[in-house]
Short mmCIF file of C-alpha atoms in Angstrom, two decimals:
data_model
loop_
_atom_site.label_atom_id
_atom_site.label_comp_id
_atom_site.label_asym_id
_atom_site.label_seq_id
_atom_site.Cartn_x
_atom_site.Cartn_y
_atom_site.Cartn_z
CA MET A 964 6.79 -18.13 155.73
CA THR A 965 4.72 -21.23 155.19
CA GLU A 966 5.65 -23.75 152.85
CA LEU A 967 4.03 -24.32 149.48
CA THR A 968 2.88 -27.49 148.69
CA LEU A 969 1.98 -29.16 145.83
CA THR A 970 -0.86 -30.66 145.07
CA THR A 971 -1.60 -33.53 142.28
CA PHE A 972 -3.12 -36.78 141.06
CA ASP A 973 -2.96 -39.40 143.65
CA TRP A 974 -2.03 -42.19 140.60
CA VAL A 975 -2.75 -41.79 137.11
CA PRO A 976 -2.11 -44.02 133.97
CA GLU A 977 1.45 -44.89 132.72
CA GLY A 978 1.03 -43.06 129.24
CA PRO A 979 0.61 -39.20 130.98
CA ARG A 980 3.55 -40.40 133.66
CA GLY A 981 6.43 -38.14 133.03
CA PHE A 982 3.80 -35.51 131.63
CA VAL A 983 1.66 -34.61 134.13
CA ARG A 984 2.20 -30.73 134.51
CA ASP A 985 3.28 -30.77 138.31
CA LEU A 986 7.03 -31.91 136.51
CA ARG A 987 6.72 -28.06 135.57
CA LEU A 988 6.87 -27.03 139.30
CA ARG A 989 8.69 -29.54 141.02
CA TRP A 990 11.57 -28.93 138.11
CA ALA A 991 11.01 -24.82 138.98
CA LEU A 992 11.19 -25.56 142.89
CA GLU A 993 14.11 -28.21 142.45
CA GLU A 994 15.85 -25.56 140.58
CA ALA A 995 14.96 -22.41 143.29
CA ARG A 996 15.95 -25.04 146.31
CA LEU A 997 12.10 -24.06 147.64
CA PRO A 998 10.83 -26.03 150.55
CA TYR A 999 7.44 -27.93 149.11
CA SER A 1000 5.09 -30.58 149.74
CA ILE A 1001 3.27 -32.90 147.73
CA ARG A 1002 0.12 -34.00 148.47
CA THR A 1003 -2.18 -35.27 147.08
CA THR A 1004 -6.31 -35.39 145.50
CA PRO A 1005 -8.35 -38.72 144.08
CA SER A 1006 -7.98 -38.87 139.99
CA ARG A 1007 -11.35 -40.76 140.31
CA ASP A 1008 -14.08 -38.89 142.11
CA ARG A 1009 -12.70 -35.55 141.85
CA THR A 1010 -14.01 -33.83 145.49
CA PHE A 1011 -15.54 -30.61 145.79
CA GLU A 1012 -12.64 -28.86 147.18
CA HIS A 1013 -10.54 -30.71 143.92
CA PHE A 1014 -13.09 -27.82 141.90
CA GLU A 1015 -12.77 -25.26 144.72
CA HIS A 1016 -9.22 -25.33 144.00
CA GLN A 1017 -9.01 -26.62 140.14
CA PRO A 1018 -12.14 -25.50 138.46
CA PHE A 1019 -11.33 -27.57 135.37
CA GLY A 1020 -10.52 -30.66 137.64
CA GLN A 1021 -6.89 -30.67 136.89
CA VAL A 1022 -3.73 -31.02 138.74
CA PRO A 1023 -1.66 -29.46 139.95
CA TRP A 1024 -2.82 -26.62 142.33
CA LEU A 1025 -0.19 -24.39 144.36
CA THR A 1026 -1.18 -23.83 148.17
CA ASP A 1027 0.54 -21.05 150.57
CA GLY A 1028 -1.05 -20.87 153.23
CA THR A 1029 -4.35 -18.91 152.24
CA VAL A 1030 -3.21 -18.18 148.98
CA SER A 1031 -4.00 -21.04 146.39
CA ILE A 1032 -2.93 -20.94 142.80
CA PHE A 1033 -3.89 -23.20 139.49
CA GLU A 1034 -2.24 -23.12 136.23
CA SER A 1035 1.12 -24.69 135.75
CA GLY A 1036 1.77 -20.32 134.24
CA ALA A 1037 1.00 -19.03 137.00
CA MET A 1038 1.96 -20.91 139.54
CA MET A 1039 5.17 -20.58 137.54
CA LEU A 1040 5.62 -17.11 138.12
CA TYR A 1041 4.17 -17.62 141.53
CA VAL A 1042 7.62 -19.50 142.32
CA ALA A 1043 9.72 -17.53 139.82
CA GLU A 1044 9.14 -14.29 142.06
CA ARG A 1045 10.45 -15.96 145.16
CA SER A 1046 13.83 -16.50 143.36
CA GLU A 1047 16.13 -15.29 142.02
CA VAL A 1048 17.57 -18.29 140.22
CA LEU A 1049 14.17 -18.22 138.44
CA MET A 1050 13.58 -14.51 137.35
CA PRO A 1051 15.58 -11.56 137.73
CA ALA A 1052 14.12 -9.17 139.76
CA ASP A 1053 14.88 -5.64 137.62
CA PRO A 1054 11.87 -4.95 135.50
CA LYS A 1055 13.93 -5.53 131.88
CA GLY A 1056 15.17 -9.16 132.98
CA ARG A 1057 11.40 -9.79 134.15
CA GLY A 1058 9.90 -8.60 131.54
CA ASP A 1059 11.95 -10.95 129.47
CA VAL A 1060 11.39 -14.12 131.17
CA ILE A 1061 7.57 -13.53 131.28
CA SER A 1062 7.56 -12.79 128.14
CA TRP A 1063 8.29 -15.62 127.02
CA MET A 1064 6.62 -17.93 129.64
CA PHE A 1065 3.58 -16.65 127.62
CA ALA A 1066 5.00 -17.54 124.94
CA ALA A 1067 6.30 -21.12 125.74
CA LEU A 1068 2.23 -21.78 126.77
CA ASN A 1069 0.27 -19.54 124.22
CA SER A 1070 2.38 -19.41 121.08
CA VAL A 1071 4.07 -22.48 120.83
CA GLU A 1072 1.97 -25.01 123.09
CA MET A 1073 -0.64 -23.66 121.48
CA ALA A 1074 0.60 -24.53 117.93
CA SER A 1075 1.59 -28.16 119.79
CA GLN A 1076 -1.72 -29.09 120.80
CA PRO A 1077 -3.75 -29.28 117.39
CA VAL A 1078 -1.02 -31.21 115.90
CA SER A 1079 -0.98 -33.88 119.35
CA PHE A 1080 -4.74 -33.99 118.95
CA LEU A 1081 -3.43 -35.87 116.16
CA GLU A 1082 -1.23 -38.07 117.27
CA ILE A 1083 -2.98 -39.06 120.56
CA PHE A 1084 -5.88 -39.72 118.62
CA SER A 1085 -3.79 -41.41 115.79
CA GLU A 1086 -6.94 -44.12 115.49
CA VAL A 1087 -9.45 -41.19 113.57
CA LYS A 1088 -8.30 -41.29 109.88
CA VAL A 1089 -7.56 -37.69 109.01
CA PRO A 1090 -7.09 -36.07 105.55
CA PRO A 1091 -3.20 -35.41 104.62
CA ASP A 1092 -4.33 -32.13 103.39
CA TYR A 1093 -5.71 -31.31 107.01
CA ARG A 1094 -3.12 -32.40 108.26
CA LYS A 1095 0.12 -30.75 106.73
CA LYS A 1096 -2.34 -27.37 107.93
CA HIS A 1097 -1.77 -28.64 111.28
CA ASP A 1098 2.13 -29.28 110.91
CA ALA A 1099 2.30 -26.20 108.97
CA PHE A 1100 1.10 -23.90 112.42
CA LEU A 1101 3.13 -25.61 114.30
CA ASN A 1102 6.49 -25.95 112.01
CA GLU A 1103 6.07 -22.36 111.80
CA ARG A 1104 6.47 -21.28 115.20
CA LEU A 1105 9.21 -24.17 115.45
CA GLU A 1106 11.40 -22.19 112.88
CA HIS A 1107 11.29 -18.88 115.08
CA MET A 1108 12.19 -20.86 117.90
CA GLU A 1109 15.26 -22.17 115.83
CA ALA A 1110 16.03 -18.72 114.43
CA VAL A 1111 15.71 -17.53 118.47
CA LEU A 1112 17.98 -20.05 119.68
CA GLU A 1113 20.58 -19.52 117.19
CA GLY A 1114 24.01 -19.41 119.22
CA ARG A 1115 21.57 -19.07 123.10
CA GLU A 1116 22.42 -21.61 125.56
CA TRP A 1117 18.88 -20.17 127.33
CA LEU A 1118 15.45 -17.98 126.03
CA THR A 1119 16.63 -14.83 127.96
CA GLY A 1120 20.69 -15.27 128.35
CA LYS A 1121 20.43 -16.88 131.80
CA PHE A 1122 18.31 -20.41 132.64
CA SER A 1123 15.04 -19.03 133.73
CA ALA A 1124 11.21 -20.36 134.36
CA ALA A 1125 10.72 -19.66 131.28
CA ASP A 1126 12.97 -22.32 130.01
CA ILE A 1127 11.47 -24.64 132.30
CA LEU A 1128 8.20 -23.90 130.37
CA MET A 1129 9.81 -23.99 126.86
CA ALA A 1130 11.58 -26.48 127.19
CA ASP A 1131 8.93 -29.62 128.63
CA VAL A 1132 6.46 -28.20 125.98
CA LEU A 1133 9.01 -28.70 123.44
CA ARG A 1134 9.90 -32.33 125.34
CA PHE A 1135 6.58 -33.25 124.05
CA VAL A 1136 6.91 -32.31 120.89
CA ASP A 1137 10.13 -34.29 121.19
CA GLU A 1138 7.99 -36.88 121.67
CA TRP A 1139 6.85 -38.18 118.65
CA ASN A 1140 9.43 -36.93 116.83
CA GLY A 1141 8.23 -33.55 115.89
CA LEU A 1142 12.00 -31.76 116.98
CA ALA A 1143 13.53 -33.94 113.96
CA PRO A 1144 13.60 -31.36 111.22
CA PHE A 1145 15.03 -28.42 114.72
CA PRO A 1146 18.57 -29.62 115.79
CA ARG A 1147 18.71 -26.58 118.04
CA CYS A 1148 15.45 -27.12 119.80
CA ARG A 1149 16.49 -30.49 119.99
CA SER A 1150 19.39 -30.07 121.64
CA TYR A 1151 17.84 -26.90 124.12
CA VAL A 1152 15.35 -29.67 124.96
CA ALA A 1153 18.49 -32.35 126.01
CA ARG A 1154 20.85 -29.46 128.09
CA ALA A 1155 17.07 -28.47 129.58
CA THR A 1156 16.30 -32.15 130.62
CA ALA A 1157 19.84 -33.11 131.79
CA ARG A 1158 19.23 -30.53 134.70
CA PRO A 1159 20.22 -32.06 137.87
CA ALA A 1160 16.57 -30.21 138.53
CA PHE A 1161 15.15 -31.78 135.92
CA VAL A 1162 16.43 -35.63 136.76
CA LYS A 1163 15.55 -35.42 139.58
CA ALA A 1164 11.45 -33.73 139.07
CA TYR A 1165 11.25 -36.39 136.84
CA ALA A 1166 12.37 -39.32 139.05
CA ASP A 1167 10.38 -38.16 141.70
CA GLN A 1168 7.08 -37.64 139.58
CA MET A 1169 7.43 -41.52 138.29
CA ALA A 1170 7.97 -42.63 141.41
CA HIS A 1171 5.22 -40.67 143.33
CA PHE A 1172 2.74 -42.69 140.65
CA ALA A 1173 4.40 -45.92 140.64
CA ALA A 1174 4.33 -46.44 144.31
CA ALA A 1175 0.53 -46.23 144.14
CA ASP A 1176 -0.09 -48.68 141.20
CA MET B 107 7.35 7.83 134.55
CA THR B 108 7.52 6.24 130.86
CA GLU B 109 4.10 6.29 128.64
CA LEU B 110 2.89 2.78 127.59
CA THR B 111 3.34 2.36 123.85
CA LEU B 112 1.74 -1.16 121.85
CA THR B 113 2.80 -1.32 118.56
CA THR B 114 0.24 -3.05 116.24
CA PHE B 115 0.37 -3.67 112.13
CA ASP B 116 -0.16 -1.00 109.84
CA TRP B 117 -2.86 -2.99 107.93
CA VAL B 118 -4.69 -6.26 107.81
CA PRO B 119 -7.56 -7.67 105.89
CA GLU B 120 -10.92 -7.36 107.47
CA GLY B 121 -11.20 -10.63 108.63
CA PRO B 122 -9.40 -10.39 111.55
CA ARG B 123 -10.02 -6.97 112.15
CA GLY B 124 -11.93 -7.01 116.01
CA PHE B 125 -9.70 -9.90 116.62
CA VAL B 126 -5.96 -8.29 116.51
CA ARG B 127 -4.44 -8.74 119.67
CA ASP B 128 -3.95 -5.58 120.33
CA LEU B 129 -7.58 -5.56 121.40
CA ARG B 130 -7.05 -7.10 124.72
CA LEU B 131 -4.85 -4.43 125.35
CA ARG B 132 -6.14 -1.04 124.38
CA TRP B 133 -9.30 -2.50 126.12
CA ALA B 134 -7.09 -3.29 129.31
CA LEU B 135 -5.34 0.52 129.52
CA GLU B 136 -8.89 2.51 128.51
CA GLU B 137 -10.17 0.20 131.51
CA ALA B 138 -6.91 1.84 133.51
CA ARG B 139 -7.01 4.70 131.99
CA LEU B 140 -3.71 4.37 131.63
CA PRO B 141 -2.05 7.13 128.80
CA TYR B 142 -0.93 5.52 126.07
CA SER B 143 0.58 5.55 121.99
CA ILE B 144 -0.22 3.27 119.42
CA ARG B 145 2.78 2.99 116.77
CA THR B 146 2.38 0.60 113.38
CA THR B 147 5.14 -1.88 111.90
CA PRO B 148 4.86 -2.61 108.61
CA SER B 149 2.67 -6.34 108.09
CA ARG B 150 4.15 -7.03 105.07
CA ASP B 151 7.66 -7.17 104.62
CA ARG B 152 8.49 -7.44 108.70
CA THR B 153 11.30 -5.60 109.89
CA PHE B 154 14.15 -6.67 112.03
CA GLU B 155 13.37 -4.68 114.34
CA HIS B 156 9.94 -6.22 114.42
CA PHE B 157 11.54 -9.68 115.09
CA GLU B 158 14.04 -8.04 117.81
CA HIS B 159 10.58 -7.37 120.15
CA GLN B 160 8.44 -9.62 118.81
CA PRO B 161 10.40 -13.00 117.67
CA PHE B 162 7.63 -15.19 115.98
CA GLY B 163 6.80 -12.00 113.74
CA GLN B 164 3.43 -10.83 115.59
CA VAL B 165 1.80 -8.33 117.16
CA PRO B 166 1.44 -6.17 119.08
CA TRP B 167 4.11 -5.56 121.37
CA LEU B 168 4.63 -2.81 124.36
CA THR B 169 7.08 -0.58 125.08
CA ASP B 170 7.70 1.68 128.45
CA GLY B 171 10.81 3.08 128.14
CA THR B 172 13.81 0.20 127.40
CA VAL B 173 11.76 -2.21 128.52
CA SER B 174 10.09 -4.44 125.78
CA ILE B 175 6.97 -7.11 126.07
CA PHE B 176 5.47 -9.27 123.56
CA GLU B 177 2.79 -11.75 123.97
CA SER B 178 -0.89 -10.73 124.78
CA GLY B 179 -0.39 -12.19 128.60
CA ALA B 180 3.07 -11.10 129.41
CA MET B 181 1.84 -7.50 128.42
CA MET B 182 -1.71 -7.89 129.89
CA LEU B 183 0.42 -8.83 133.59
CA TYR B 184 2.62 -5.69 133.14
CA VAL B 185 0.12 -3.13 132.86
CA ALA B 186 -2.49 -4.99 135.34
CA GLU B 187 0.65 -4.64 138.07
CA ARG B 188 -0.11 -0.96 137.21
CA SER B 189 -3.41 -0.36 137.92
CA GLU B 190 -5.50 -1.67 140.49
CA VAL B 191 -8.38 -1.62 138.70
CA LEU B 192 -7.22 -4.87 136.82
CA MET B 193 -5.90 -6.64 139.42
CA PRO B 194 -5.65 -6.20 143.14
CA ALA B 195 -2.19 -6.00 144.54
CA ASP B 196 -2.84 -8.70 147.85
CA PRO B 197 -1.41 -11.92 147.65
CA LYS B 198 -4.98 -13.57 147.69
CA GLY B 199 -6.08 -10.78 145.20
CA ARG B 200 -3.72 -11.30 143.01
CA GLY B 201 -3.15 -14.82 142.82
CA ASP B 202 -6.66 -15.18 142.11
CA VAL B 203 -6.31 -12.84 138.58
CA ILE B 204 -3.21 -14.59 137.47
CA SER B 205 -4.33 -17.51 138.31
CA TRP B 206 -7.75 -17.22 135.66
CA MET B 207 -5.53 -14.59 133.09
CA PHE B 208 -3.79 -18.21 132.45
CA ALA B 209 -6.48 -20.15 132.68
CA ALA B 210 -8.17 -18.32 129.58
CA LEU B 211 -4.93 -18.56 127.77
CA ASN B 212 -3.44 -21.92 128.22
CA SER B 213 -6.97 -24.03 129.15
CA VAL B 214 -9.60 -22.50 127.37
CA GLU B 215 -7.76 -20.81 124.43
CA MET B 216 -5.73 -24.02 123.92
CA ALA B 217 -9.00 -26.39 123.67
CA SER B 218 -10.56 -23.49 121.20
CA GLN B 219 -7.66 -23.06 118.65
CA PRO B 220 -7.72 -26.69 117.28
CA VAL B 221 -12.01 -26.15 116.79
CA SER B 222 -10.70 -22.51 115.34
CA PHE B 223 -8.97 -24.42 113.21
CA LEU B 224 -11.49 -26.38 112.23
CA GLU B 225 -14.23 -23.86 111.50
CA ILE B 226 -11.11 -21.26 109.52
CA PHE B 227 -9.57 -24.80 107.77
CA SER B 228 -13.67 -24.92 106.42
CA GLU B 229 -12.85 -26.05 102.88
CA VAL B 230 -11.23 -28.88 104.03
CA LYS B 231 -13.28 -31.66 104.31
CA VAL B 232 -13.06 -33.51 108.06
CA PRO B 233 -14.06 -36.69 108.80
CA PRO B 234 -17.37 -36.20 111.41
CA ASP B 235 -15.83 -38.10 114.63
CA TYR B 236 -12.29 -36.47 114.03
CA ARG B 237 -14.58 -33.23 114.46
CA LYS B 238 -16.81 -34.77 117.55
CA LYS B 239 -13.52 -35.69 119.80
CA HIS B 240 -12.41 -31.83 119.13
CA ASP B 241 -15.83 -30.22 119.69
CA ALA B 242 -15.79 -32.38 123.11
CA PHE B 243 -12.38 -31.56 124.21
CA LEU B 244 -13.74 -27.75 123.84
CA ASN B 245 -16.86 -28.34 125.18
CA GLU B 246 -15.60 -30.20 128.30
CA ARG B 247 -13.51 -27.10 129.04
CA LEU B 248 -16.72 -24.59 128.74
CA GLU B 249 -19.11 -26.70 130.85
CA HIS B 250 -16.80 -25.73 133.47
CA MET B 251 -16.73 -22.43 132.84
CA GLU B 252 -20.79 -22.86 132.53
CA ALA B 253 -20.35 -24.20 136.45
CA VAL B 254 -17.84 -21.39 137.64
CA LEU B 255 -20.24 -17.90 136.05
CA GLU B 256 -23.30 -19.66 137.91
CA GLY B 257 -24.54 -16.27 140.03
CA ARG B 258 -20.99 -14.97 139.27
CA GLU B 259 -20.80 -11.64 137.38
CA TRP B 260 -16.55 -11.93 136.79
CA LEU B 261 -13.86 -14.20 137.73
CA THR B 262 -12.50 -13.01 140.67
CA GLY B 263 -14.96 -10.97 142.56
CA LYS B 264 -15.09 -7.79 141.08
CA PHE B 265 -14.02 -6.96 136.99
CA SER B 266 -10.28 -7.75 136.35
CA ALA B 267 -7.02 -8.39 133.46
CA ALA B 268 -8.83 -11.96 133.63
CA ASP B 269 -12.07 -11.25 132.28
CA ILE B 270 -10.86 -9.43 129.56
CA LEU B 271 -8.27 -12.63 128.69
CA MET B 272 -11.39 -14.26 129.18
CA ALA B 273 -13.98 -12.70 127.49
CA ASP B 274 -11.67 -11.97 124.35
CA VAL B 275 -11.01 -15.71 124.25
CA LEU B 276 -15.02 -16.58 124.71
CA ARG B 277 -15.48 -13.89 122.23
CA PHE B 278 -14.05 -15.53 119.60
CA VAL B 279 -16.20 -18.96 120.42
CA ASP B 280 -18.64 -16.94 120.09
CA GLU B 281 -18.28 -15.32 116.57
CA TRP B 282 -19.22 -19.28 114.92
CA ASN B 283 -21.78 -19.94 117.52
CA GLY B 284 -19.95 -22.34 119.88
CA LEU B 285 -21.60 -21.19 123.16
CA ALA B 286 -25.06 -21.70 121.79
CA PRO B 287 -25.05 -24.44 124.69
CA PHE B 288 -23.00 -22.23 127.20
CA PRO B 289 -26.08 -19.69 127.58
CA ARG B 290 -24.11 -18.41 130.58
CA CYS B 291 -21.09 -18.10 129.25
CA ARG B 292 -22.59 -16.12 125.96
CA SER B 293 -24.12 -13.85 128.69
CA TYR B 294 -20.46 -13.14 129.97
CA VAL B 295 -19.25 -12.62 126.91
CA ALA B 296 -22.76 -10.40 126.51
CA ARG B 297 -21.35 -8.41 129.62
CA ALA B 298 -18.03 -7.85 128.96
CA THR B 299 -18.14 -6.43 125.70
CA ALA B 300 -21.16 -3.33 126.87
CA ARG B 301 -18.06 -2.09 129.02
CA PRO B 302 -17.52 1.11 127.55
CA ALA B 303 -13.69 0.48 127.42
CA PHE B 304 -14.06 -2.44 125.19
CA VAL B 305 -16.57 -0.72 122.83
CA LYS B 306 -13.78 1.96 122.55
CA ALA B 307 -10.98 -0.35 122.15
CA TYR B 308 -13.06 -2.06 119.58
CA ALA B 309 -13.78 1.37 117.64
CA ASP B 310 -10.50 2.28 117.71
CA GLN B 311 -9.09 -0.77 116.26
CA MET B 312 -11.73 -0.66 113.20
CA ALA B 313 -10.86 2.80 112.71
CA HIS B 314 -6.91 2.30 112.76
CA PHE B 315 -7.18 -0.68 110.15
CA ALA B 316 -9.94 1.43 107.87
CA ALA B 317 -7.77 4.27 108.20
CA ALA B 318 -4.59 2.25 106.27
CA ASP B 319 -7.39 0.97 103.11
#
């Protein structure tokens, strides 16, 4: 078995630290106790090799021998298929985890992204009625999440790769206090980020970027 | 082998017809020539059963015996794993297709969604500098797509499930003329939507909703 290698930036400014997407993969790899190594790629002057592995010039990408994967969701699936800690092998359990993995990225993050735009570009004055439409779009999705999380510790019976993606997406919403009306979502994030694998992954990412300052 | 069943709304207004996400799956199932049947669920008064299968109250969902999948990306993966027409079985080819499937949903649709908001809510006056930031976000992603599509017919060597998702995402951008500065993206959409499987899937969805008028 070849070793999994995760490639991320050599350095990023303080703002995105703790949120660069290699964190999702570090977290998964720690949960599954799969051996992996970290490589870096320049954040300035992105190389030809970078675009060969990641056509949008983002990070991270994951290599395993001659296989190279990009997109946090695709890498998560690749890793999850290597460990029952992250995804069960039976068709029903696997279907549930994969459905929720896409839901995290394409139903929840899809809705949080427009709102995060408004937060990030807060210097731009946005008409209140427009802001309200954005918030309503996200909050409608979060209401469904709040209902789903009633009496449920994790999305699919036991902790899985889907929880890593969903908790990471919601964690970002929590940063600007967007989970205030959704106490179950908020405690779900707290529960997920209290896991030793998250704590280690987060500390490792912070140390990685700090070392390059 | 059980039969795949795709459940969609009984009726939708004219606006979204041709864009309801069961189209992506109909298209994939036609490409793969897998047998499937269509079931409906009420769009008004969504049922308890609906939320059991699709926690956000959206459509479609896919059932295969006791397995039930939601999210167009997850269903696409489920179908693609049943046909080499949609995804090769070797690890490298499979990794490429899965990377591009997530890229369509989480890198391109993620960026087109905020702009489509501005288009859909066009009655709301948006400050031009804010609109410019949204457009720049999408256009940066499309510039990368334009580079990727140079001399490439399909994303991964041969037509795959990734092309269905990417072409469907870009087709929506094309609707509001957002692909005008990106001729390769535009002809990629034209090439994909000229395929007999898309033509049939599109006609079937239009006929399905028209029949309920």
